[in-house]
Amino acid sequence: MSFQIAIDGPAGAGKSTIARRVSEALGFIYVDTGAMYRAMGLYFLDLGIDTEDENAVNASLPGARLSLQIIEGSQHVFLNGKDVTGRIRSEEAGMMASKTSRYAANREKMVAMQQEIARSQNVVMDGRDIGTVVLPDAPLKIYLTASVQVRALRRYRELLQKGQTPVLEEIEKDIAARDDQDMHRKNSPLRKAEDAVLVDSSDMTIEEVADTITDLARARIAEKGSC
Ligand code: DC
């Protein structure tokens, strides 16, 4: 029997950092579903597909062969045999992911893959629709959020550290716009599953959030009596 932990929440809430830490603490596999939508975004980009043209997006879907591999403990994404793990982190790939993840056929393809991965292994999976659509029966669901201001400030500091010259107000605006897009799209909008535990990380450190979720997971695993 496998055990699944679903972590959903808005952009910049710290999902991937937390999910990685929790998966390491429990010895589970971490699945970053945003990376899959980003790889698909690259695929459409490389083909020069107009993201407003749903028919063109749908027609090109069968040509995309996506696979995930764990290499030296971290997730790598392969698109038609090529490792695109580095390329998917660009702003462009993120934007393409955001624009094309709203299409049902694209989502169906990703959801089927994600469910297959979680069927036979213990996973921590993060995204926007994991608790609501991908793993509705997951024994532990977390909705991880933080205020727009705190998320913007974290991103601002990250970019400063990378030697960039970010403008806090612009980042705040971008985050609010992305929230709006993710929460109000027709297909699988971001929302808290009714049975998800709400964790607001605005005033918490990464360690505190990771420990809170790991403790919750251990308690649920003990309740279930197996894993
Ligand atoms: O988490 P991220 O920023 O890497 O995700 C990139 C985009 O993919 C994001 O704008 C929303 C979309 N996404 C989604 O629709 N469903 C998921 N389960 C994960 C990501």
JSON list of C-alpha atoms and ligand atoms in Angstrom, two decimals:
[
{"chain": "A", "resi": 1, "resn": "MET", "atom": "CA", "xyz": [0.00, 0.00, 0.00]},
{"chain": "A", "resi": 2, "resn": "SER", "atom": "CA", "xyz": [1.39, 3.42, -0.89]},
{"chain": "A", "resi": 3, "resn": "PHE", "atom": "CA", "xyz": [0.93, 6.65, 1.06]},
{"chain": "A", "resi": 4, "resn": "GLN", "atom": "CA", "xyz": [0.44, 9.99, -0.65]},
{"chain": "A", "resi": 5, "resn": "ILE", "atom": "CA", "xyz": [0.94, 13.51, 0.62]},
{"chain": "A", "resi": 6, "resn": "ALA", "atom": "CA", "xyz": [-0.68, 16.17, -1.56]},
{"chain": "A", "resi": 7, "resn": "ILE", "atom": "CA", "xyz": [0.61, 19.74, -1.23]},
{"chain": "A", "resi": 8, "resn": "ASP", "atom": "CA", "xyz": [-1.23, 22.48, -3.10]},
{"chain": "A", "resi": 9, "resn": "GLY", "atom": "CA", "xyz": [-1.03, 26.24, -2.94]},
{"chain": "A", "resi": 10, "resn": "PRO", "atom": "CA", "xyz": [-0.33, 29.45, -4.82]},
{"chain": "A", "resi": 11, "resn": "ALA", "atom": "CA", "xyz": [2.91, 30.41, -6.58]},
{"chain": "A", "resi": 12, "resn": "GLY", "atom": "CA", "xyz": [5.71, 31.33, -4.20]},
{"chain": "A", "resi": 13, "resn": "ALA", "atom": "CA", "xyz": [4.25, 29.68, -1.09]},
{"chain": "A", "resi": 14, "resn": "GLY", "atom": "CA", "xyz": [7.37, 27.50, -0.79]},
{"chain": "A", "resi": 15, "resn": "LYS", "atom": "CA", "xyz": [5.72, 24.25, -1.89]},
{"chain": "A", "resi": 16, "resn": "SER", "atom": "CA", "xyz": [8.73, 22.72, -3.64]},
{"chain": "A", "resi": 17, "resn": "THR", "atom": "CA", "xyz": [11.23, 23.52, -0.86]},
{"chain": "A", "resi": 18, "resn": "ILE", "atom": "CA", "xyz": [8.87, 22.12, 1.76]},
{"chain": "A", "resi": 19, "resn": "ALA", "atom": "CA", "xyz": [7.82, 19.10, -0.31]},
{"chain": "A", "resi": 20, "resn": "ARG", "atom": "CA", "xyz": [11.48, 18.21, -0.91]},
{"chain": "A", "resi": 21, "resn": "ARG", "atom": "CA", "xyz": [12.30, 18.41, 2.80]},
{"chain": "A", "resi": 22, "resn": "VAL", "atom": "CA", "xyz": [9.27, 16.38, 3.84]},
{"chain": "A", "resi": 23, "resn": "SER", "atom": "CA", "xyz": [10.03, 13.71, 1.24]},
{"chain": "A", "resi": 24, "resn": "GLU", "atom": "CA", "xyz": [13.63, 13.46, 2.47]},
{"chain": "A", "resi": 25, "resn": "ALA", "atom": "CA", "xyz": [12.53, 13.19, 6.12]},
{"chain": "A", "resi": 26, "resn": "LEU", "atom": "CA", "xyz": [10.11, 10.38, 5.28]},
{"chain": "A", "resi": 27, "resn": "GLY", "atom": "CA", "xyz": [12.07, 8.63, 2.53]},
{"chain": "A", "resi": 28, "resn": "PHE", "atom": "CA", "xyz": [9.29, 9.31, 0.01]},
{"chain": "A", "resi": 29, "resn": "ILE", "atom": "CA", "xyz": [9.65, 10.28, -3.65]},
{"chain": "A", "resi": 30, "resn": "TYR", "atom": "CA", "xyz": [9.07, 13.97, -4.39]},
{"chain": "A", "resi": 31, "resn": "VAL", "atom": "CA", "xyz": [7.04, 14.69, -7.52]},
{"chain": "A", "resi": 32, "resn": "ASP", "atom": "CA", "xyz": [7.04, 18.30, -8.75]},
{"chain": "A", "resi": 33, "resn": "THR", "atom": "CA", "xyz": [4.01, 18.47, -11.06]},
{"chain": "A", "resi": 34, "resn": "GLY", "atom": "CA", "xyz": [4.68, 22.09, -12.02]},
{"chain": "A", "resi": 35, "resn": "ALA", "atom": "CA", "xyz": [7.85, 20.81, -13.72]},
{"chain": "A", "resi": 36, "resn": "MET", "atom": "CA", "xyz": [5.68, 18.63, -15.97]},
{"chain": "A", "resi": 37, "resn": "TYR", "atom": "CA", "xyz": [3.51, 21.57, -17.08]},
{"chain": "A", "resi": 38, "resn": "ARG", "atom": "CA", "xyz": [6.70, 23.58, -17.62]},
{"chain": "A", "resi": 39, "resn": "ALA", "atom": "CA", "xyz": [8.18, 20.85, -19.84]},
{"chain": "A", "resi": 40, "resn": "MET", "atom": "CA", "xyz": [4.96, 20.80, -21.84]},
{"chain": "A", "resi": 41, "resn": "GLY", "atom": "CA", "xyz": [5.24, 24.58, -22.08]},
{"chain": "A", "resi": 42, "resn": "LEU", "atom": "CA", "xyz": [8.70, 24.18, -23.63]},
{"chain": "A", "resi": 43, "resn": "TYR", "atom": "CA", "xyz": [7.34, 21.62, -26.04]},
{"chain": "A", "resi": 44, "resn": "PHE", "atom": "CA", "xyz": [4.69, 24.05, -27.32]},
{"chain": "A", "resi": 45, "resn": "LEU", "atom": "CA", "xyz": [7.27, 26.84, -27.40]},
{"chain": "A", "resi": 46, "resn": "ASP", "atom": "CA", "xyz": [9.75, 24.80, -29.48]},
{"chain": "A", "resi": 47, "resn": "LEU", "atom": "CA", "xyz": [6.97, 23.91, -31.91]},
{"chain": "A", "resi": 48, "resn": "GLY", "atom": "CA", "xyz": [5.97, 27.58, -32.17]},
{"chain": "A", "resi": 49, "resn": "ILE", "atom": "CA", "xyz": [2.41, 26.82, -31.11]},
{"chain": "A", "resi": 50, "resn": "ASP", "atom": "CA", "xyz": [0.10, 29.74, -30.41]},
{"chain": "A", "resi": 51, "resn": "THR", "atom": "CA", "xyz": [-0.98, 29.33, -26.77]},
{"chain": "A", "resi": 52, "resn": "GLU", "atom": "CA", "xyz": [-4.34, 30.94, -27.54]},
{"chain": "A", "resi": 53, "resn": "ASP", "atom": "CA", "xyz": [-5.11, 28.18, -30.08]},
{"chain": "A", "resi": 54, "resn": "GLU", "atom": "CA", "xyz": [-6.51, 25.29, -28.03]},
{"chain": "A", "resi": 55, "resn": "ASN", "atom": "CA", "xyz": [-7.00, 23.11, -31.12]},
{"chain": "A", "resi": 56, "resn": "ALA", "atom": "CA", "xyz": [-3.36, 23.47, -32.10]},
{"chain": "A", "resi": 57, "resn": "VAL", "atom": "CA", "xyz": [-2.27, 22.65, -28.53]},
{"chain": "A", "resi": 58, "resn": "ASN", "atom": "CA", "xyz": [-4.52, 19.57, -28.47]},
{"chain": "A", "resi": 59, "resn": "ALA", "atom": "CA", "xyz": [-3.40, 18.37, -31.91]},
{"chain": "A", "resi": 60, "resn": "SER", "atom": "CA", "xyz": [0.24, 18.49, -30.88]},
{"chain": "A", "resi": 61, "resn": "LEU", "atom": "CA", "xyz": [-0.19, 16.64, -27.56]},
{"chain": "A", "resi": 62, "resn": "PRO", "atom": "CA", "xyz": [0.41, 13.08, -28.86]},
{"chain": "A", "resi": 63, "resn": "GLY", "atom": "CA", "xyz": [3.91, 14.10, -30.04]},
{"chain": "A", "resi": 64, "resn": "ALA", "atom": "CA", "xyz": [5.08, 14.93, -26.51]},
{"chain": "A", "resi": 65, "resn": "ARG", "atom": "CA", "xyz": [6.71, 12.04, -24.65]},
{"chain": "A", "resi": 66, "resn": "LEU", "atom": "CA", "xyz": [7.33, 13.09, -21.08]},
{"chain": "A", "resi": 67, "resn": "SER", "atom": "CA", "xyz": [9.09, 11.07, -18.41]},
{"chain": "A", "resi": 68, "resn": "LEU", "atom": "CA", "xyz": [10.42, 11.68, -14.91]},
{"chain": "A", "resi": 69, "resn": "GLN", "atom": "CA", "xyz": [13.58, 10.10, -13.53]},
{"chain": "A", "resi": 70, "resn": "ILE", "atom": "CA", "xyz": [15.21, 10.41, -10.15]},
{"chain": "A", "resi": 71, "resn": "ILE", "atom": "CA", "xyz": [18.91, 11.11, -10.70]},
{"chain": "A", "resi": 72, "resn": "GLU", "atom": "CA", "xyz": [21.14, 11.42, -7.63]},
{"chain": "A", "resi": 73, "resn": "GLY", "atom": "CA", "xyz": [18.09, 12.05, -5.48]},
{"chain": "A", "resi": 74, "resn": "SER", "atom": "CA", "xyz": [16.46, 14.77, -7.55]},
{"chain": "A", "resi": 75, "resn": "GLN", "atom": "CA", "xyz": [13.74, 14.79, -10.16]},
{"chain": "A", "resi": 76, "resn": "HIS", "atom": "CA", "xyz": [14.76, 15.17, -13.81]},
{"chain": "A", "resi": 77, "resn": "VAL", "atom": "CA", "xyz": [12.26, 15.78, -16.59]},
{"chain": "A", "resi": 78, "resn": "PHE", "atom": "CA", "xyz": [12.78, 14.31, -20.03]},
{"chain": "A", "resi": 79, "resn": "LEU", "atom": "CA", "xyz": [10.96, 15.60, -23.07]},
{"chain": "A", "resi": 80, "resn": "ASN", "atom": "CA", "xyz": [11.16, 13.31, -26.11]},
{"chain": "A", "resi": 81, "resn": "GLY", "atom": "CA", "xyz": [14.36, 11.79, -24.73]},
{"chain": "A", "resi": 82, "resn": "LYS", "atom": "CA", "xyz": [16.07, 15.09, -23.85]},
{"chain": "A", "resi": 83, "resn": "ASP", "atom": "CA", "xyz": [16.76, 16.18, -20.27]},
{"chain": "A", "resi": 84, "resn": "VAL", "atom": "CA", "xyz": [15.05, 19.60, -19.99]},
{"chain": "A", "resi": 85, "resn": "THR", "atom": "CA", "xyz": [15.41, 19.96, -16.19]},
{"chain": "A", "resi": 86, "resn": "GLY", "atom": "CA", "xyz": [17.49, 23.14, -16.52]},
{"chain": "A", "resi": 87, "resn": "ARG", "atom": "CA", "xyz": [15.48, 24.73, -19.31]},
{"chain": "A", "resi": 88, "resn": "ILE", "atom": "CA", "xyz": [12.11, 24.47, -17.57]},
{"chain": "A", "resi": 89, "resn": "ARG", "atom": "CA", "xyz": [13.18, 26.99, -14.91]},
{"chain": "A", "resi": 90, "resn": "SER", "atom": "CA", "xyz": [13.16, 29.95, -17.32]},
{"chain": "A", "resi": 91, "resn": "GLU", "atom": "CA", "xyz": [10.50, 32.66, -17.01]},
{"chain": "A", "resi": 92, "resn": "GLU", "atom": "CA", "xyz": [9.45, 31.78, -20.54]},
{"chain": "A", "resi": 93, "resn": "ALA", "atom": "CA", "xyz": [8.78, 28.12, -19.67]},
{"chain": "A", "resi": 94, "resn": "GLY", "atom": "CA", "xyz": [6.83, 29.24, -16.58]},
{"chain": "A", "resi": 95, "resn": "MET", "atom": "CA", "xyz": [4.71, 31.59, -18.64]},
{"chain": "A", "resi": 96, "resn": "MET", "atom": "CA", "xyz": [4.05, 28.92, -21.31]},
{"chain": "A", "resi": 97, "resn": "ALA", "atom": "CA", "xyz": [3.12, 26.46, -18.53]},
{"chain": "A", "resi": 98, "resn": "SER", "atom": "CA", "xyz": [0.72, 28.94, -17.00]},
{"chain": "A", "resi": 99, "resn": "LYS", "atom": "CA", "xyz": [-0.96, 29.65, -20.34]},
{"chain": "A", "resi": 100, "resn": "THR", "atom": "CA", "xyz": [-1.29, 26.03, -21.52]},
{"chain": "A", "resi": 101, "resn": "SER", "atom": "CA", "xyz": [-2.08, 24.33, -18.20]},
{"chain": "A", "resi": 102, "resn": "ARG", "atom": "CA", "xyz": [-5.61, 25.71, -18.49]},
{"chain": "A", "resi": 103, "resn": "TYR", "atom": "CA", "xyz": [-6.45, 23.31, -21.34]},
{"chain": "A", "resi": 104, "resn": "ALA", "atom": "CA", "xyz": [-8.32, 20.14, -20.34]},
{"chain": "A", "resi": 105, "resn": "ALA", "atom": "CA", "xyz": [-6.56, 17.74, -22.74]},
{"chain": "A", "resi": 106, "resn": "ASN", "atom": "CA", "xyz": [-3.12, 18.83, -21.54]},
{"chain": "A", "resi": 107, "resn": "ARG", "atom": "CA", "xyz": [-4.23, 18.41, -17.91]},
{"chain": "A", "resi": 108, "resn": "GLU", "atom": "CA", "xyz": [-5.72, 14.97, -18.56]},
{"chain": "A", "resi": 109, "resn": "LYS", "atom": "CA", "xyz": [-2.42, 13.74, -19.95]},
{"chain": "A", "resi": 110, "resn": "MET", "atom": "CA", "xyz": [-0.47, 15.08, -16.94]},
{"chain": "A", "resi": 111, "resn": "VAL", "atom": "CA", "xyz": [-2.98, 13.85, -14.36]},
{"chain": "A", "resi": 112, "resn": "ALA", "atom": "CA", "xyz": [-2.88, 10.29, -15.79]},
{"chain": "A", "resi": 113, "resn": "MET", "atom": "CA", "xyz": [0.91, 10.25, -15.49]},
{"chain": "A", "resi": 114, "resn": "GLN", "atom": "CA", "xyz": [0.83, 11.65, -11.97]},
{"chain": "A", "resi": 115, "resn": "GLN", "atom": "CA", "xyz": [-1.73, 9.08, -10.81]},
{"chain": "A", "resi": 116, "resn": "GLU", "atom": "CA", "xyz": [0.33, 6.28, -12.31]},
{"chain": "A", "resi": 117, "resn": "ILE", "atom": "CA", "xyz": [3.46, 7.45, -10.43]},
{"chain": "A", "resi": 118, "resn": "ALA", "atom": "CA", "xyz": [1.57, 7.63, -7.12]},
{"chain": "A", "resi": 119, "resn": "ARG", "atom": "CA", "xyz": [-0.11, 4.25, -7.52]},
{"chain": "A", "resi": 120, "resn": "SER", "atom": "CA", "xyz": [2.80, 2.11, -6.41]},
{"chain": "A", "resi": 121, "resn": "GLN", "atom": "CA", "xyz": [5.15, 4.37, -4.45]},
{"chain": "A", "resi": 122, "resn": "ASN", "atom": "CA", "xyz": [5.08, 6.66, -1.44]},
{"chain": "A", "resi": 123, "resn": "VAL", "atom": "CA", "xyz": [5.03, 10.20, -2.75]},
{"chain": "A", "resi": 124, "resn": "VAL", "atom": "CA", "xyz": [4.95, 13.84, -1.75]},
{"chain": "A", "resi": 125, "resn": "MET", "atom": "CA", "xyz": [3.37, 15.53, -4.76]},
{"chain": "A", "resi": 126, "resn": "ASP", "atom": "CA", "xyz": [2.98, 19.28, -5.09]},
{"chain": "A", "resi": 127, "resn": "GLY", "atom": "CA", "xyz": [0.96, 21.40, -7.51]},
{"chain": "A", "resi": 128, "resn": "ARG", "atom": "CA", "xyz": [-2.38, 23.17, -7.76]},
{"chain": "A", "resi": 129, "resn": "ASP", "atom": "CA", "xyz": [-4.90, 20.32, -8.12]},
{"chain": "A", "resi": 130, "resn": "ILE", "atom": "CA", "xyz": [-3.27, 17.40, -6.32]},
{"chain": "A", "resi": 131, "resn": "GLY", "atom": "CA", "xyz": [-5.67, 17.17, -3.38]},
{"chain": "A", "resi": 132, "resn": "THR", "atom": "CA", "xyz": [-8.74, 18.06, -5.45]},
{"chain": "A", "resi": 133, "resn": "VAL", "atom": "CA", "xyz": [-8.23, 16.13, -8.71]},
{"chain": "A", "resi": 134, "resn": "VAL", "atom": "CA", "xyz": [-5.05, 14.03, -8.96]},
{"chain": "A", "resi": 135, "resn": "LEU", "atom": "CA", "xyz": [-5.11, 12.27, -5.57]},
{"chain": "A", "resi": 136, "resn": "PRO", "atom": "CA", "xyz": [-8.55, 12.93, -4.07]},
{"chain": "A", "resi": 137, "resn": "ASP", "atom": "CA", "xyz": [-8.08, 10.00, -1.65]},
{"chain": "A", "resi": 138, "resn": "ALA", "atom": "CA", "xyz": [-4.62, 11.03, -0.42]},
{"chain": "A", "resi": 139, "resn": "PRO", "atom": "CA", "xyz": [-4.43, 10.35, 3.35]},
{"chain": "A", "resi": 140, "resn": "LEU", "atom": "CA", "xyz": [-2.76, 13.72, 3.94]},
{"chain": "A", "resi": 141, "resn": "LYS", "atom": "CA", "xyz": [-3.53, 16.93, 2.05]},
{"chain": "A", "resi": 142, "resn": "ILE", "atom": "CA", "xyz": [-1.92, 20.26, 2.77]},
{"chain": "A", "resi": 143, "resn": "TYR", "atom": "CA", "xyz": [-2.91, 23.66, 1.45]},
{"chain": "A", "resi": 144, "resn": "LEU", "atom": "CA", "xyz": [0.21, 25.77, 1.84]},
{"chain": "A", "resi": 145, "resn": "THR", "atom": "CA", "xyz": [-0.18, 29.48, 1.53]},
{"chain": "A", "resi": 146, "resn": "ALA", "atom": "CA", "xyz": [1.29, 32.82, 2.63]},
{"chain": "A", "resi": 147, "resn": "SER", "atom": "CA", "xyz": [0.23, 36.43, 2.14]},
{"chain": "A", "resi": 148, "resn": "VAL", "atom": "CA", "xyz": [0.98, 38.04, -1.24]},
{"chain": "A", "resi": 149, "resn": "GLN", "atom": "CA", "xyz": [3.33, 40.48, 0.52]},
{"chain": "A", "resi": 150, "resn": "VAL", "atom": "CA", "xyz": [5.36, 37.74, 2.18]},
{"chain": "A", "resi": 151, "resn": "ARG", "atom": "CA", "xyz": [5.58, 35.66, -1.01]},
{"chain": "A", "resi": 152, "resn": "ALA", "atom": "CA", "xyz": [6.67, 38.72, -2.99]},
{"chain": "A", "resi": 153, "resn": "LEU", "atom": "CA", "xyz": [9.31, 39.61, -0.40]},
{"chain": "A", "resi": 154, "resn": "ARG", "atom": "CA", "xyz": [10.74, 36.06, -0.47]},
{"chain": "A", "resi": 155, "resn": "ARG", "atom": "CA", "xyz": [10.98, 36.14, -4.26]},
{"chain": "A", "resi": 156, "resn": "TYR", "atom": "CA", "xyz": [12.51, 39.64, -4.12]},
{"chain": "A", "resi": 157, "resn": "ARG", "atom": "CA", "xyz": [15.26, 38.44, -1.76]},
{"chain": "A", "resi": 158, "resn": "GLU", "atom": "CA", "xyz": [15.89, 35.37, -3.92]},
{"chain": "A", "resi": 159, "resn": "LEU", "atom": "CA", "xyz": [16.41, 37.55, -7.01]},
{"chain": "A", "resi": 160, "resn": "LEU", "atom": "CA", "xyz": [18.62, 40.00, -5.07]},
{"chain": "A", "resi": 161, "resn": "GLN", "atom": "CA", "xyz": [20.81, 37.09, -4.03]},
{"chain": "A", "resi": 162, "resn": "LYS", "atom": "CA", "xyz": [21.11, 36.10, -7.68]},
{"chain": "A", "resi": 163, "resn": "GLY", "atom": "CA", "xyz": [22.54, 39.54, -8.40]},
{"chain": "A", "resi": 164, "resn": "GLN", "atom": "CA", "xyz": [19.40, 40.86, -10.12]},
{"chain": "A", "resi": 165, "resn": "THR", "atom": "CA", "xyz": [17.72, 44.22, -9.44]},
{"chain": "A", "resi": 166, "resn": "PRO", "atom": "CA", "xyz": [14.08, 43.35, -8.78]},
{"chain": "A", "resi": 167, "resn": "VAL", "atom": "CA", "xyz": [11.27, 45.82, -8.04]},
{"chain": "A", "resi": 168, "resn": "LEU", "atom": "CA", "xyz": [9.16, 44.64, -5.11]},
{"chain": "A", "resi": 169, "resn": "GLU", "atom": "CA", "xyz": [5.92, 46.27, -6.32]},
{"chain": "A", "resi": 170, "resn": "GLU", "atom": "CA", "xyz": [6.24, 44.55, -9.70]},
{"chain": "A", "resi": 171, "resn": "ILE", "atom": "CA", "xyz": [6.79, 41.16, -8.12]},
{"chain": "A", "resi": 172, "resn": "GLU", "atom": "CA", "xyz": [3.76, 41.70, -5.90]},
{"chain": "A", "resi": 173, "resn": "LYS", "atom": "CA", "xyz": [1.66, 42.56, -8.93]},
{"chain": "A", "resi": 174, "resn": "ASP", "atom": "CA", "xyz": [2.89, 39.47, -10.85]},
{"chain": "A", "resi": 175, "resn": "ILE", "atom": "CA", "xyz": [2.12, 37.16, -7.94]},
{"chain": "A", "resi": 176, "resn": "ALA", "atom": "CA", "xyz": [-1.36, 38.59, -7.51]},
{"chain": "A", "resi": 177, "resn": "ALA", "atom": "CA", "xyz": [-1.99, 38.19, -11.26]},
{"chain": "A", "resi": 178, "resn": "ARG", "atom": "CA", "xyz": [-0.76, 34.59, -11.23]},
{"chain": "A", "resi": 179, "resn": "ASP", "atom": "CA", "xyz": [-2.99, 33.81, -8.21]},
{"chain": "A", "resi": 180, "resn": "ASP", "atom": "CA", "xyz": [-5.95, 35.23, -10.05]},
{"chain": "A", "resi": 181, "resn": "GLN", "atom": "CA", "xyz": [-5.19, 33.17, -13.18]},
{"chain": "A", "resi": 182, "resn": "ASP", "atom": "CA", "xyz": [-4.64, 29.90, -11.26]},
{"chain": "A", "resi": 183, "resn": "MET", "atom": "CA", "xyz": [-7.68, 30.33, -9.01]},
{"chain": "A", "resi": 184, "resn": "HIS", "atom": "CA", "xyz": [-10.17, 31.42, -11.63]},
{"chain": "A", "resi": 185, "resn": "ARG", "atom": "CA", "xyz": [-9.48, 29.19, -14.62]},
{"chain": "A", "resi": 186, "resn": "LYS", "atom": "CA", "xyz": [-12.26, 26.84, -15.72]},
{"chain": "A", "resi": 187, "resn": "ASN", "atom": "CA", "xyz": [-10.33, 23.56, -15.51]},
{"chain": "A", "resi": 188, "resn": "SER", "atom": "CA", "xyz": [-9.10, 22.44, -12.08]},
{"chain": "A", "resi": 189, "resn": "PRO", "atom": "CA", "xyz": [-8.68, 25.88, -10.53]},
{"chain": "A", "resi": 190, "resn": "LEU", "atom": "CA", "xyz": [-6.44, 26.17, -7.50]},
{"chain": "A", "resi": 191, "resn": "ARG", "atom": "CA", "xyz": [-8.52, 25.74, -4.36]},
{"chain": "A", "resi": 192, "resn": "LYS", "atom": "CA", "xyz": [-8.18, 24.14, -0.97]},
{"chain": "A", "resi": 193, "resn": "ALA", "atom": "CA", "xyz": [-9.63, 20.62, -0.83]},
{"chain": "A", "resi": 194, "resn": "GLU", "atom": "CA", "xyz": [-12.23, 20.45, 1.94]},
{"chain": "A", "resi": 195, "resn": "ASP", "atom": "CA", "xyz": [-10.21, 17.89, 3.86]},
{"chain": "A", "resi": 196, "resn": "ALA", "atom": "CA", "xyz": [-6.85, 19.65, 3.40]},
{"chain": "A", "resi": 197, "resn": "VAL", "atom": "CA", "xyz": [-4.99, 21.08, 6.38]},
{"chain": "A", "resi": 198, "resn": "LEU", "atom": "CA", "xyz": [-4.40, 24.81, 5.91]},
{"chain": "A", "resi": 199, "resn": "VAL", "atom": "CA", "xyz": [-0.82, 25.87, 6.65]},
{"chain": "A", "resi": 200, "resn": "ASP", "atom": "CA", "xyz": [-0.14, 29.60, 6.44]},
{"chain": "A", "resi": 201, "resn": "SER", "atom": "CA", "xyz": [3.63, 30.01, 6.29]},
{"chain": "A", "resi": 202, "resn": "SER", "atom": "CA", "xyz": [3.62, 33.84, 6.46]},
{"chain": "A", "resi": 203, "resn": "ASP", "atom": "CA", "xyz": [5.12, 33.86, 9.96]},
{"chain": "A", "resi": 204, "resn": "MET", "atom": "CA", "xyz": [6.86, 30.48, 9.91]},
{"chain": "A", "resi": 205, "resn": "THR", "atom": "CA", "xyz": [10.38, 29.42, 8.97]},
{"chain": "A", "resi": 206, "resn": "ILE", "atom": "CA", "xyz": [11.01, 26.71, 6.37]},
{"chain": "A", "resi": 207, "resn": "GLU", "atom": "CA", "xyz": [12.03, 24.34, 9.19]},
{"chain": "A", "resi": 208, "resn": "GLU", "atom": "CA", "xyz": [8.83, 25.00, 11.12]},
{"chain": "A", "resi": 209, "resn": "VAL", "atom": "CA", "xyz": [6.64, 24.33, 8.09]},
{"chain": "A", "resi": 210, "resn": "ALA", "atom": "CA", "xyz": [8.53, 21.18, 7.09]},
{"chain": "A", "resi": 211, "resn": "ASP", "atom": "CA", "xyz": [8.43, 19.85, 10.67]},
{"chain": "A", "resi": 212, "resn": "THR", "atom": "CA", "xyz": [4.71, 20.58, 11.00]},
{"chain": "A", "resi": 213, "resn": "ILE", "atom": "CA", "xyz": [3.90, 18.64, 7.82]},
{"chain": "A", "resi": 214, "resn": "THR", "atom": "CA", "xyz": [6.31, 15.79, 8.61]},
{"chain": "A", "resi": 215, "resn": "ASP", "atom": "CA", "xyz": [4.74, 15.39, 12.08]},
{"chain": "A", "resi": 216, "resn": "LEU", "atom": "CA", "xyz": [1.25, 15.37, 10.58]},
{"chain": "A", "resi": 217, "resn": "ALA", "atom": "CA", "xyz": [2.37, 12.74, 8.07]},
{"chain": "A", "resi": 218, "resn": "ARG", "atom": "CA", "xyz": [3.91, 10.53, 10.76]},
{"chain": "A", "resi": 219, "resn": "ALA", "atom": "CA", "xyz": [0.70, 10.70, 12.78]},
{"chain": "A", "resi": 220, "resn": "ARG", "atom": "CA", "xyz": [-1.43, 9.76, 9.75]},
{"chain": "A", "resi": 221, "resn": "ILE", "atom": "CA", "xyz": [0.91, 6.93, 8.81]},
{"chain": "A", "resi": 222, "resn": "ALA", "atom": "CA", "xyz": [0.69, 5.57, 12.36]},
{"chain": "A", "resi": 223, "resn": "GLU", "atom": "CA", "xyz": [-3.14, 5.86, 12.25]},
{"chain": "A", "resi": 224, "resn": "LYS", "atom": "CA", "xyz": [-3.22, 3.95, 8.97]},
{"chain": "A", "resi": 225, "resn": "GLY", "atom": "CA", "xyz": [-0.98, 1.34, 10.50]},
{"chain": "A", "resi": 226, "resn": "SER", "atom": "CA", "xyz": [1.07, 0.86, 7.34]},
{"chain": "A", "resi": 227, "resn": "CYS", "atom": "CA", "xyz": [2.85, 2.60, 4.55]},
{"chain": "B", "resi": 1, "resn": "DC", "atom": "O1", "xyz": [4.53, 25.36, -9.63]},
{"chain": "B", "resi": 1, "resn": "DC", "atom": "P1", "xyz": [5.08, 25.99, -10.93]},
{"chain": "B", "resi": 1, "resn": "DC", "atom": "O2", "xyz": [5.24, 27.46, -10.86]},
{"chain": "B", "resi": 1, "resn": "DC", "atom": "O3", "xyz": [6.31, 25.29, -11.40]},
{"chain": "B", "resi": 1, "resn": "DC", "atom": "O4", "xyz": [3.93, 25.70, -12.01]},
{"chain": "B", "resi": 1, "resn": "DC", "atom": "C1", "xyz": [3.99, 26.19, -13.33]},
{"chain": "B", "resi": 1, "resn": "DC", "atom": "C2", "xyz": [2.57, 26.37, -13.86]},
{"chain": "B", "resi": 1, "resn": "DC", "atom": "O5", "xyz": [1.93, 25.12, -14.03]},
{"chain": "B", "resi": 1, "resn": "DC", "atom": "C3", "xyz": [1.67, 27.20, -12.95]},
{"chain": "B", "resi": 1, "resn": "DC", "atom": "O6", "xyz": [1.46, 28.48, -13.50]},
{"chain": "B", "resi": 1, "resn": "DC", "atom": "C4", "xyz": [0.36, 26.46, -12.87]},
{"chain": "B", "resi": 1, "resn": "DC", "atom": "C5", "xyz": [0.58, 25.15, -13.57]},
{"chain": "B", "resi": 1, "resn": "DC", "atom": "N1", "xyz": [0.33, 23.98, -12.72]},
{"chain": "B", "resi": 1, "resn": "DC", "atom": "C6", "xyz": [-0.93, 23.47, -12.72]},
{"chain": "B", "resi": 1, "resn": "DC", "atom": "O7", "xyz": [-1.81, 24.00, -13.38]},
{"chain": "B", "resi": 1, "resn": "DC", "atom": "N2", "xyz": [-1.20, 22.33, -12.02]},
{"chain": "B", "resi": 1, "resn": "DC", "atom": "C7", "xyz": [-0.25, 21.73, -11.28]},
{"chain": "B", "resi": 1, "resn": "DC", "atom": "N3", "xyz": [-0.55, 20.61, -10.61]},
{"chain": "B", "resi": 1, "resn": "DC", "atom": "C8", "xyz": [1.05, 22.28, -11.23]},
{"chain": "B", "resi": 1, "resn": "DC", "atom": "C9", "xyz": [1.32, 23.43, -11.95]}
]
